[in-house]
Amino acid sequence: MQTQIEQKLAAAIACKHLHVENESHMHARGEDSHFKVTVVSEQFSGQRLLQRHRAINEVLADELREHIHALAIHAYTPEEFSERQGQAPQSPNCLGGSKFD
């Protein structure tokens, strides 16, 4: 799933930086269904955060519908990413709460 996400985002968005992290191990069930994406692109210039997230959600619509339970999105312009010293925030550990537990 991680490779599929990387390939689809790279094909759809001209990324200066793309990092997809499988965070499933941090969650209650541990299945391959929790991911964090960091996408840096000039395409995001002039776009609000919501527009950036919608663009990424559109690319991954099938995966979100069928396979991905949670997707943390960090979408930046190159300037914004540089201001963050090339780092996206760390995701918190899951506190549980799965309807399957």
Short mmCIF file of N, CA, C and O in Angstrom, two decimals:
data_model
loop_
_atom_site.label_atom_id
_atom_site.label_comp_id
_atom_site.label_asym_id
_atom_site.label_seq_id
_atom_site.Cartn_x
_atom_site.Cartn_y
_atom_site.Cartn_z
N MET A 1 0.83 -1.19 0.00
CA MET A 1 0.00 0.00 0.00
C MET A 1 0.87 1.26 0.00
O MET A 1 0.57 2.22 -0.69
N GLN A 2 1.95 1.24 0.77
CA GLN A 2 2.83 2.41 0.84
C GLN A 2 3.40 2.74 -0.54
O GLN A 2 3.39 3.90 -0.95
N THR A 3 3.87 1.74 -1.25
CA THR A 3 4.42 1.96 -2.59
C THR A 3 3.35 2.48 -3.54
O THR A 3 3.61 3.38 -4.35
N GLN A 4 2.16 1.95 -3.45
CA GLN A 4 1.05 2.40 -4.30
C GLN A 4 0.74 3.87 -4.04
O GLN A 4 0.53 4.65 -4.98
N ILE A 5 0.72 4.27 -2.78
CA ILE A 5 0.47 5.67 -2.43
C ILE A 5 1.56 6.56 -3.02
O ILE A 5 1.28 7.59 -3.63
N GLU A 6 2.81 6.15 -2.84
CA GLU A 6 3.95 6.93 -3.37
C GLU A 6 3.84 7.09 -4.88
O GLU A 6 4.02 8.19 -5.41
N GLN A 7 3.56 6.01 -5.58
CA GLN A 7 3.50 6.04 -7.03
C GLN A 7 2.36 6.93 -7.54
O GLN A 7 2.55 7.71 -8.47
N LYS A 8 1.21 6.83 -6.91
CA LYS A 8 0.07 7.63 -7.35
C LYS A 8 0.30 9.12 -7.10
O LYS A 8 0.00 9.94 -7.97
N LEU A 9 0.83 9.46 -5.93
CA LEU A 9 1.09 10.87 -5.65
C LEU A 9 2.18 11.43 -6.57
O LEU A 9 2.04 12.54 -7.09
N ALA A 10 3.23 10.67 -6.79
CA ALA A 10 4.33 11.13 -7.66
C ALA A 10 3.85 11.32 -9.10
O ALA A 10 4.31 12.24 -9.80
N ALA A 11 2.93 10.49 -9.55
CA ALA A 11 2.42 10.60 -10.92
C ALA A 11 1.47 11.79 -11.07
O ALA A 11 1.38 12.38 -12.15
N ALA A 12 0.76 12.14 -10.00
CA ALA A 12 -0.27 13.18 -10.10
C ALA A 12 0.20 14.57 -9.71
O ALA A 12 -0.37 15.56 -10.15
N ILE A 13 1.23 14.65 -8.87
CA ILE A 13 1.68 15.94 -8.35
C ILE A 13 3.18 16.07 -8.60
O ILE A 13 3.94 15.13 -8.32
N ALA A 14 3.59 17.21 -9.12
CA ALA A 14 5.02 17.47 -9.34
C ALA A 14 5.68 17.76 -7.98
O ALA A 14 5.69 18.90 -7.53
N CYS A 15 6.18 16.71 -7.35
CA CYS A 15 6.71 16.82 -5.99
C CYS A 15 8.19 17.20 -5.98
O CYS A 15 8.99 16.62 -6.70
N LYS A 16 8.51 18.17 -5.16
CA LYS A 16 9.91 18.48 -4.87
C LYS A 16 10.41 17.53 -3.79
O LYS A 16 11.59 17.22 -3.70
N HIS A 17 9.48 17.09 -2.94
CA HIS A 17 9.78 16.13 -1.88
C HIS A 17 8.50 15.34 -1.62
O HIS A 17 7.41 15.90 -1.58
N LEU A 18 8.65 14.04 -1.48
CA LEU A 18 7.52 13.17 -1.19
C LEU A 18 7.98 12.11 -0.20
O LEU A 18 8.98 11.43 -0.43
N HIS A 19 7.28 12.02 0.91
CA HIS A 19 7.60 10.99 1.89
C HIS A 19 6.29 10.37 2.37
O HIS A 19 5.38 11.08 2.79
N VAL A 20 6.21 9.06 2.25
CA VAL A 20 5.04 8.32 2.72
C VAL A 20 5.51 7.39 3.82
O VAL A 20 6.44 6.61 3.63
N GLU A 21 4.86 7.50 4.96
CA GLU A 21 5.26 6.70 6.12
C GLU A 21 4.09 5.84 6.57
O GLU A 21 2.98 6.34 6.78
N ASN A 22 4.35 4.55 6.71
CA ASN A 22 3.35 3.63 7.22
C ASN A 22 3.38 3.73 8.74
O ASN A 22 4.35 3.35 9.38
N GLU A 23 2.31 4.28 9.31
CA GLU A 23 2.24 4.46 10.76
C GLU A 23 1.31 3.43 11.42
O GLU A 23 0.90 3.60 12.57
N SER A 24 1.01 2.37 10.73
CA SER A 24 0.08 1.37 11.24
C SER A 24 0.55 0.76 12.55
O SER A 24 -0.26 0.41 13.41
N HIS A 25 1.86 0.64 12.73
CA HIS A 25 2.40 0.05 13.95
C HIS A 25 2.06 0.87 15.20
O HIS A 25 2.12 0.37 16.31
N MET A 26 1.70 2.13 15.01
CA MET A 26 1.39 3.02 16.13
C MET A 26 -0.08 2.93 16.55
O MET A 26 -0.51 3.63 17.46
N HIS A 27 -0.83 2.09 15.89
CA HIS A 27 -2.27 2.05 16.12
C HIS A 27 -2.71 0.69 16.62
O HIS A 27 -2.03 -0.31 16.43
N ALA A 28 -3.87 0.66 17.22
CA ALA A 28 -4.35 -0.49 17.97
C ALA A 28 -4.29 -1.81 17.20
O ALA A 28 -3.85 -2.81 17.73
N ARG A 29 -4.71 -1.81 15.97
CA ARG A 29 -4.80 -3.08 15.25
C ARG A 29 -3.54 -3.41 14.47
O ARG A 29 -3.32 -4.55 14.12
N GLY A 30 -2.72 -2.44 14.13
CA GLY A 30 -1.45 -2.68 13.46
C GLY A 30 -1.55 -3.08 12.00
O GLY A 30 -0.57 -3.48 11.40
N GLU A 31 -2.73 -3.00 11.40
CA GLU A 31 -2.88 -3.35 9.99
C GLU A 31 -2.34 -2.23 9.11
O GLU A 31 -2.23 -1.10 9.56
N ASP A 32 -2.02 -2.53 7.86
CA ASP A 32 -1.50 -1.52 6.95
C ASP A 32 -2.61 -0.58 6.50
O ASP A 32 -3.07 -0.63 5.36
N SER A 33 -3.03 0.30 7.40
CA SER A 33 -4.15 1.17 7.07
C SER A 33 -3.98 2.60 7.58
O SER A 33 -4.86 3.41 7.41
N HIS A 34 -2.86 2.90 8.22
CA HIS A 34 -2.60 4.25 8.74
C HIS A 34 -1.31 4.78 8.10
O HIS A 34 -0.25 4.18 8.26
N PHE A 35 -1.43 5.92 7.40
CA PHE A 35 -0.29 6.47 6.70
C PHE A 35 -0.17 7.96 6.93
O PHE A 35 -1.17 8.63 7.19
N LYS A 36 1.05 8.45 6.81
CA LYS A 36 1.32 9.89 6.85
C LYS A 36 2.04 10.24 5.56
O LYS A 36 3.01 9.57 5.18
N VAL A 37 1.55 11.28 4.87
CA VAL A 37 2.21 11.73 3.66
C VAL A 37 2.70 13.17 3.85
O VAL A 37 1.99 14.00 4.42
N THR A 38 3.90 13.39 3.39
CA THR A 38 4.44 14.74 3.33
C THR A 38 4.71 15.02 1.87
O THR A 38 5.48 14.30 1.22
N VAL A 39 4.02 16.02 1.34
CA VAL A 39 4.12 16.36 -0.08
C VAL A 39 4.54 17.82 -0.17
O VAL A 39 3.89 18.70 0.39
N VAL A 40 5.63 18.06 -0.88
CA VAL A 40 6.13 19.42 -1.10
C VAL A 40 6.08 19.67 -2.60
O VAL A 40 6.68 18.92 -3.38
N SER A 41 5.36 20.72 -2.99
CA SER A 41 5.19 21.00 -4.41
C SER A 41 4.95 22.48 -4.66
O SER A 41 4.26 23.14 -3.88
N GLU A 42 5.49 22.96 -5.76
CA GLU A 42 5.21 24.33 -6.21
C GLU A 42 3.72 24.48 -6.55
O GLU A 42 3.18 25.58 -6.47
N GLN A 43 3.07 23.38 -6.91
CA GLN A 43 1.65 23.40 -7.25
C GLN A 43 0.80 23.94 -6.10
O GLN A 43 -0.31 24.41 -6.32
N PHE A 44 1.29 23.86 -4.88
CA PHE A 44 0.54 24.30 -3.72
C PHE A 44 0.63 25.81 -3.49
O PHE A 44 -0.09 26.34 -2.65
N SER A 45 1.47 26.49 -4.24
CA SER A 45 1.59 27.94 -4.10
C SER A 45 0.25 28.59 -4.40
O SER A 45 -0.40 28.30 -5.40
N GLY A 46 -0.19 29.47 -3.50
CA GLY A 46 -1.45 30.17 -3.67
C GLY A 46 -2.67 29.35 -3.27
O GLY A 46 -3.79 29.85 -3.37
N GLN A 47 -2.47 28.11 -2.84
CA GLN A 47 -3.60 27.28 -2.43
C GLN A 47 -3.72 27.27 -0.91
O GLN A 47 -2.72 27.24 -0.20
N ARG A 48 -4.95 27.26 -0.46
CA ARG A 48 -5.20 27.09 0.97
C ARG A 48 -4.97 25.62 1.34
O ARG A 48 -4.99 24.74 0.47
N LEU A 49 -4.79 25.39 2.63
CA LEU A 49 -4.54 24.03 3.11
C LEU A 49 -5.65 23.07 2.69
O LEU A 49 -5.37 21.94 2.27
N LEU A 50 -6.89 23.51 2.74
CA LEU A 50 -8.00 22.65 2.36
C LEU A 50 -7.90 22.23 0.89
O LEU A 50 -8.16 21.06 0.55
N GLN A 51 -7.50 23.13 0.02
CA GLN A 51 -7.35 22.80 -1.40
C GLN A 51 -6.25 21.77 -1.60
O GLN A 51 -6.38 20.86 -2.42
N ARG A 52 -5.17 21.90 -0.86
CA ARG A 52 -4.06 20.95 -0.96
C ARG A 52 -4.51 19.57 -0.51
O ARG A 52 -4.22 18.57 -1.17
N HIS A 53 -5.22 19.51 0.62
CA HIS A 53 -5.69 18.24 1.14
C HIS A 53 -6.68 17.60 0.17
O HIS A 53 -6.63 16.38 -0.06
N ARG A 54 -7.55 18.40 -0.39
CA ARG A 54 -8.52 17.86 -1.36
C ARG A 54 -7.82 17.26 -2.57
O ARG A 54 -8.23 16.21 -3.08
N ALA A 55 -6.76 17.92 -3.04
CA ALA A 55 -6.02 17.40 -4.19
C ALA A 55 -5.41 16.03 -3.88
O ALA A 55 -5.48 15.11 -4.70
N ILE A 56 -4.85 15.89 -2.70
CA ILE A 56 -4.25 14.62 -2.30
C ILE A 56 -5.33 13.57 -2.09
O ILE A 56 -5.19 12.42 -2.52
N ASN A 57 -6.42 13.95 -1.44
CA ASN A 57 -7.52 13.01 -1.23
C ASN A 57 -8.11 12.53 -2.56
O ASN A 57 -8.50 11.36 -2.68
N GLU A 58 -8.16 13.40 -3.54
CA GLU A 58 -8.66 13.03 -4.86
C GLU A 58 -7.78 11.97 -5.51
O GLU A 58 -8.27 10.99 -6.07
N VAL A 59 -6.48 12.17 -5.43
CA VAL A 59 -5.52 11.21 -6.01
C VAL A 59 -5.67 9.84 -5.35
O VAL A 59 -5.58 8.81 -6.01
N LEU A 60 -5.91 9.84 -4.05
CA LEU A 60 -5.97 8.59 -3.28
C LEU A 60 -7.40 8.15 -2.95
O LEU A 60 -7.62 7.38 -2.01
N ALA A 61 -8.36 8.60 -3.72
CA ALA A 61 -9.77 8.33 -3.43
C ALA A 61 -10.07 6.83 -3.31
O ALA A 61 -10.76 6.40 -2.38
N ASP A 62 -9.57 6.03 -4.24
CA ASP A 62 -9.85 4.58 -4.19
C ASP A 62 -9.23 3.95 -2.94
O ASP A 62 -9.87 3.13 -2.28
N GLU A 63 -8.00 4.32 -2.63
CA GLU A 63 -7.32 3.76 -1.46
C GLU A 63 -8.04 4.17 -0.17
O GLU A 63 -8.20 3.36 0.75
N LEU A 64 -8.47 5.42 -0.11
CA LEU A 64 -9.18 5.90 1.08
C LEU A 64 -10.52 5.19 1.24
O LEU A 64 -10.95 4.90 2.35
N ARG A 65 -11.16 4.89 0.15
CA ARG A 65 -12.46 4.23 0.19
C ARG A 65 -12.33 2.76 0.60
O ARG A 65 -13.16 2.22 1.33
N GLU A 66 -11.26 2.10 0.14
CA GLU A 66 -11.15 0.65 0.31
C GLU A 66 -10.12 0.16 1.32
O GLU A 66 -10.29 -0.91 1.88
N HIS A 67 -9.01 0.90 1.52
CA HIS A 67 -7.90 0.32 2.26
C HIS A 67 -7.36 1.17 3.41
O HIS A 67 -6.90 0.64 4.41
N ILE A 68 -7.38 2.47 3.25
CA ILE A 68 -6.74 3.35 4.23
C ILE A 68 -7.78 3.80 5.25
O ILE A 68 -8.83 4.35 4.89
N HIS A 69 -7.47 3.58 6.51
CA HIS A 69 -8.35 4.01 7.58
C HIS A 69 -8.04 5.45 8.00
O HIS A 69 -8.94 6.22 8.30
N ALA A 70 -6.76 5.79 8.03
CA ALA A 70 -6.35 7.14 8.46
C ALA A 70 -5.20 7.62 7.58
O ALA A 70 -4.28 6.86 7.28
N LEU A 71 -5.27 8.90 7.21
CA LEU A 71 -4.23 9.50 6.39
C LEU A 71 -3.91 10.88 6.95
O LEU A 71 -4.76 11.78 6.92
N ALA A 72 -2.71 11.03 7.48
CA ALA A 72 -2.23 12.34 7.94
C ALA A 72 -1.56 13.01 6.75
O ALA A 72 -0.66 12.44 6.14
N ILE A 73 -2.02 14.20 6.41
CA ILE A 73 -1.51 14.91 5.24
C ILE A 73 -0.76 16.16 5.68
O ILE A 73 -1.30 16.99 6.42
N HIS A 74 0.46 16.29 5.19
CA HIS A 74 1.26 17.50 5.41
C HIS A 74 1.68 17.97 4.02
O HIS A 74 2.50 17.33 3.37
N ALA A 75 1.06 19.05 3.57
CA ALA A 75 1.26 19.56 2.21
C ALA A 75 1.85 20.96 2.27
O ALA A 75 1.24 21.86 2.85
N TYR A 76 3.03 21.14 1.68
CA TYR A 76 3.76 22.40 1.78
C TYR A 76 4.25 22.87 0.41
O TYR A 76 4.48 22.07 -0.49
N THR A 77 4.47 24.17 0.32
CA THR A 77 5.26 24.70 -0.78
C THR A 77 6.72 24.48 -0.39
O THR A 77 7.02 24.26 0.80
N PRO A 78 7.65 24.56 -1.33
CA PRO A 78 9.06 24.40 -0.96
C PRO A 78 9.51 25.42 0.09
O PRO A 78 10.28 25.09 1.00
N GLU A 79 9.01 26.64 0.01
CA GLU A 79 9.39 27.68 0.98
C GLU A 79 8.89 27.33 2.38
O GLU A 79 9.60 27.48 3.36
N GLU A 80 7.64 26.87 2.45
CA GLU A 80 7.07 26.48 3.75
C GLU A 80 7.83 25.31 4.36
O GLU A 80 8.09 25.30 5.56
N PHE A 81 8.20 24.35 3.52
CA PHE A 81 8.93 23.19 4.02
C PHE A 81 10.31 23.58 4.50
O PHE A 81 10.79 23.08 5.52
N SER A 82 10.92 24.50 3.79
CA SER A 82 12.23 25.01 4.20
C SER A 82 12.15 25.71 5.56
O SER A 82 13.02 25.54 6.41
N GLU A 83 11.09 26.48 5.77
CA GLU A 83 10.88 27.16 7.05
C GLU A 83 10.71 26.17 8.20
O GLU A 83 11.02 26.49 9.34
N ARG A 84 10.25 24.98 7.89
CA ARG A 84 10.08 23.93 8.90
C ARG A 84 11.33 23.07 9.03
O ARG A 84 11.30 22.01 9.63
N GLN A 85 12.43 23.52 8.45
CA GLN A 85 13.70 22.79 8.44
C GLN A 85 13.53 21.39 7.82
O GLN A 85 14.18 20.42 8.23
N GLY A 86 12.66 21.30 6.83
CA GLY A 86 12.48 20.04 6.10
C GLY A 86 11.85 18.93 6.93
O GLY A 86 12.11 17.76 6.66
N GLN A 87 11.03 19.29 7.90
CA GLN A 87 10.40 18.28 8.77
C GLN A 87 8.88 18.49 8.84
O GLN A 87 8.43 19.62 8.98
N ALA A 88 8.16 17.41 8.81
CA ALA A 88 6.72 17.44 9.10
C ALA A 88 6.55 17.06 10.57
O ALA A 88 7.42 16.42 11.15
N PRO A 89 5.46 17.47 11.19
CA PRO A 89 5.25 17.12 12.60
C PRO A 89 5.15 15.61 12.80
O PRO A 89 4.72 14.88 11.91
N GLN A 90 5.53 15.17 13.98
CA GLN A 90 5.39 13.76 14.34
C GLN A 90 3.93 13.47 14.66
O GLN A 90 3.23 14.31 15.23
N SER A 91 3.48 12.29 14.32
CA SER A 91 2.12 11.88 14.64
C SER A 91 2.07 11.34 16.06
O SER A 91 3.01 10.68 16.51
N PRO A 92 0.97 11.59 16.77
CA PRO A 92 0.85 11.04 18.12
C PRO A 92 0.56 9.54 18.08
O PRO A 92 0.06 9.02 17.07
N ASN A 93 0.86 8.86 19.15
CA ASN A 93 0.50 7.45 19.26
C ASN A 93 -1.00 7.33 19.40
O ASN A 93 -1.67 8.21 19.94
N CYS A 94 -1.52 6.23 18.92
CA CYS A 94 -2.94 5.96 19.02
C CYS A 94 -3.32 5.73 20.48
O CYS A 94 -2.59 5.10 21.23
N LEU A 95 -4.47 6.24 20.84
CA LEU A 95 -4.98 6.05 22.20
C LEU A 95 -6.04 4.97 22.26
O LEU A 95 -6.72 4.81 23.25
N GLY A 96 -6.17 4.22 21.17
CA GLY A 96 -7.16 3.15 21.15
C GLY A 96 -8.48 3.66 20.59
O GLY A 96 -8.53 4.64 19.86
N GLY A 97 -9.53 3.01 20.96
CA GLY A 97 -10.85 3.46 20.53
C GLY A 97 -11.35 2.81 19.26
O GLY A 97 -12.35 3.23 18.70
N SER A 98 -10.70 1.76 18.78
CA SER A 98 -11.18 1.08 17.59
C SER A 98 -12.48 0.37 17.89
O SER A 98 -12.64 -0.26 18.94
N LYS A 99 -13.40 0.43 16.97
CA LYS A 99 -14.67 -0.27 17.17
C LYS A 99 -14.48 -1.78 17.13
O LYS A 99 -15.37 -2.53 17.49
N PHE A 100 -13.30 -2.24 16.72
CA PHE A 100 -13.01 -3.67 16.64
C PHE A 100 -12.39 -4.22 17.92
O PHE A 100 -12.22 -5.40 18.07
N ASP A 101 -12.01 -3.34 18.84
CA ASP A 101 -11.34 -3.78 20.08
C ASP A 101 -12.33 -4.01 21.19
O ASP A 101 -13.37 -3.48 21.27
#
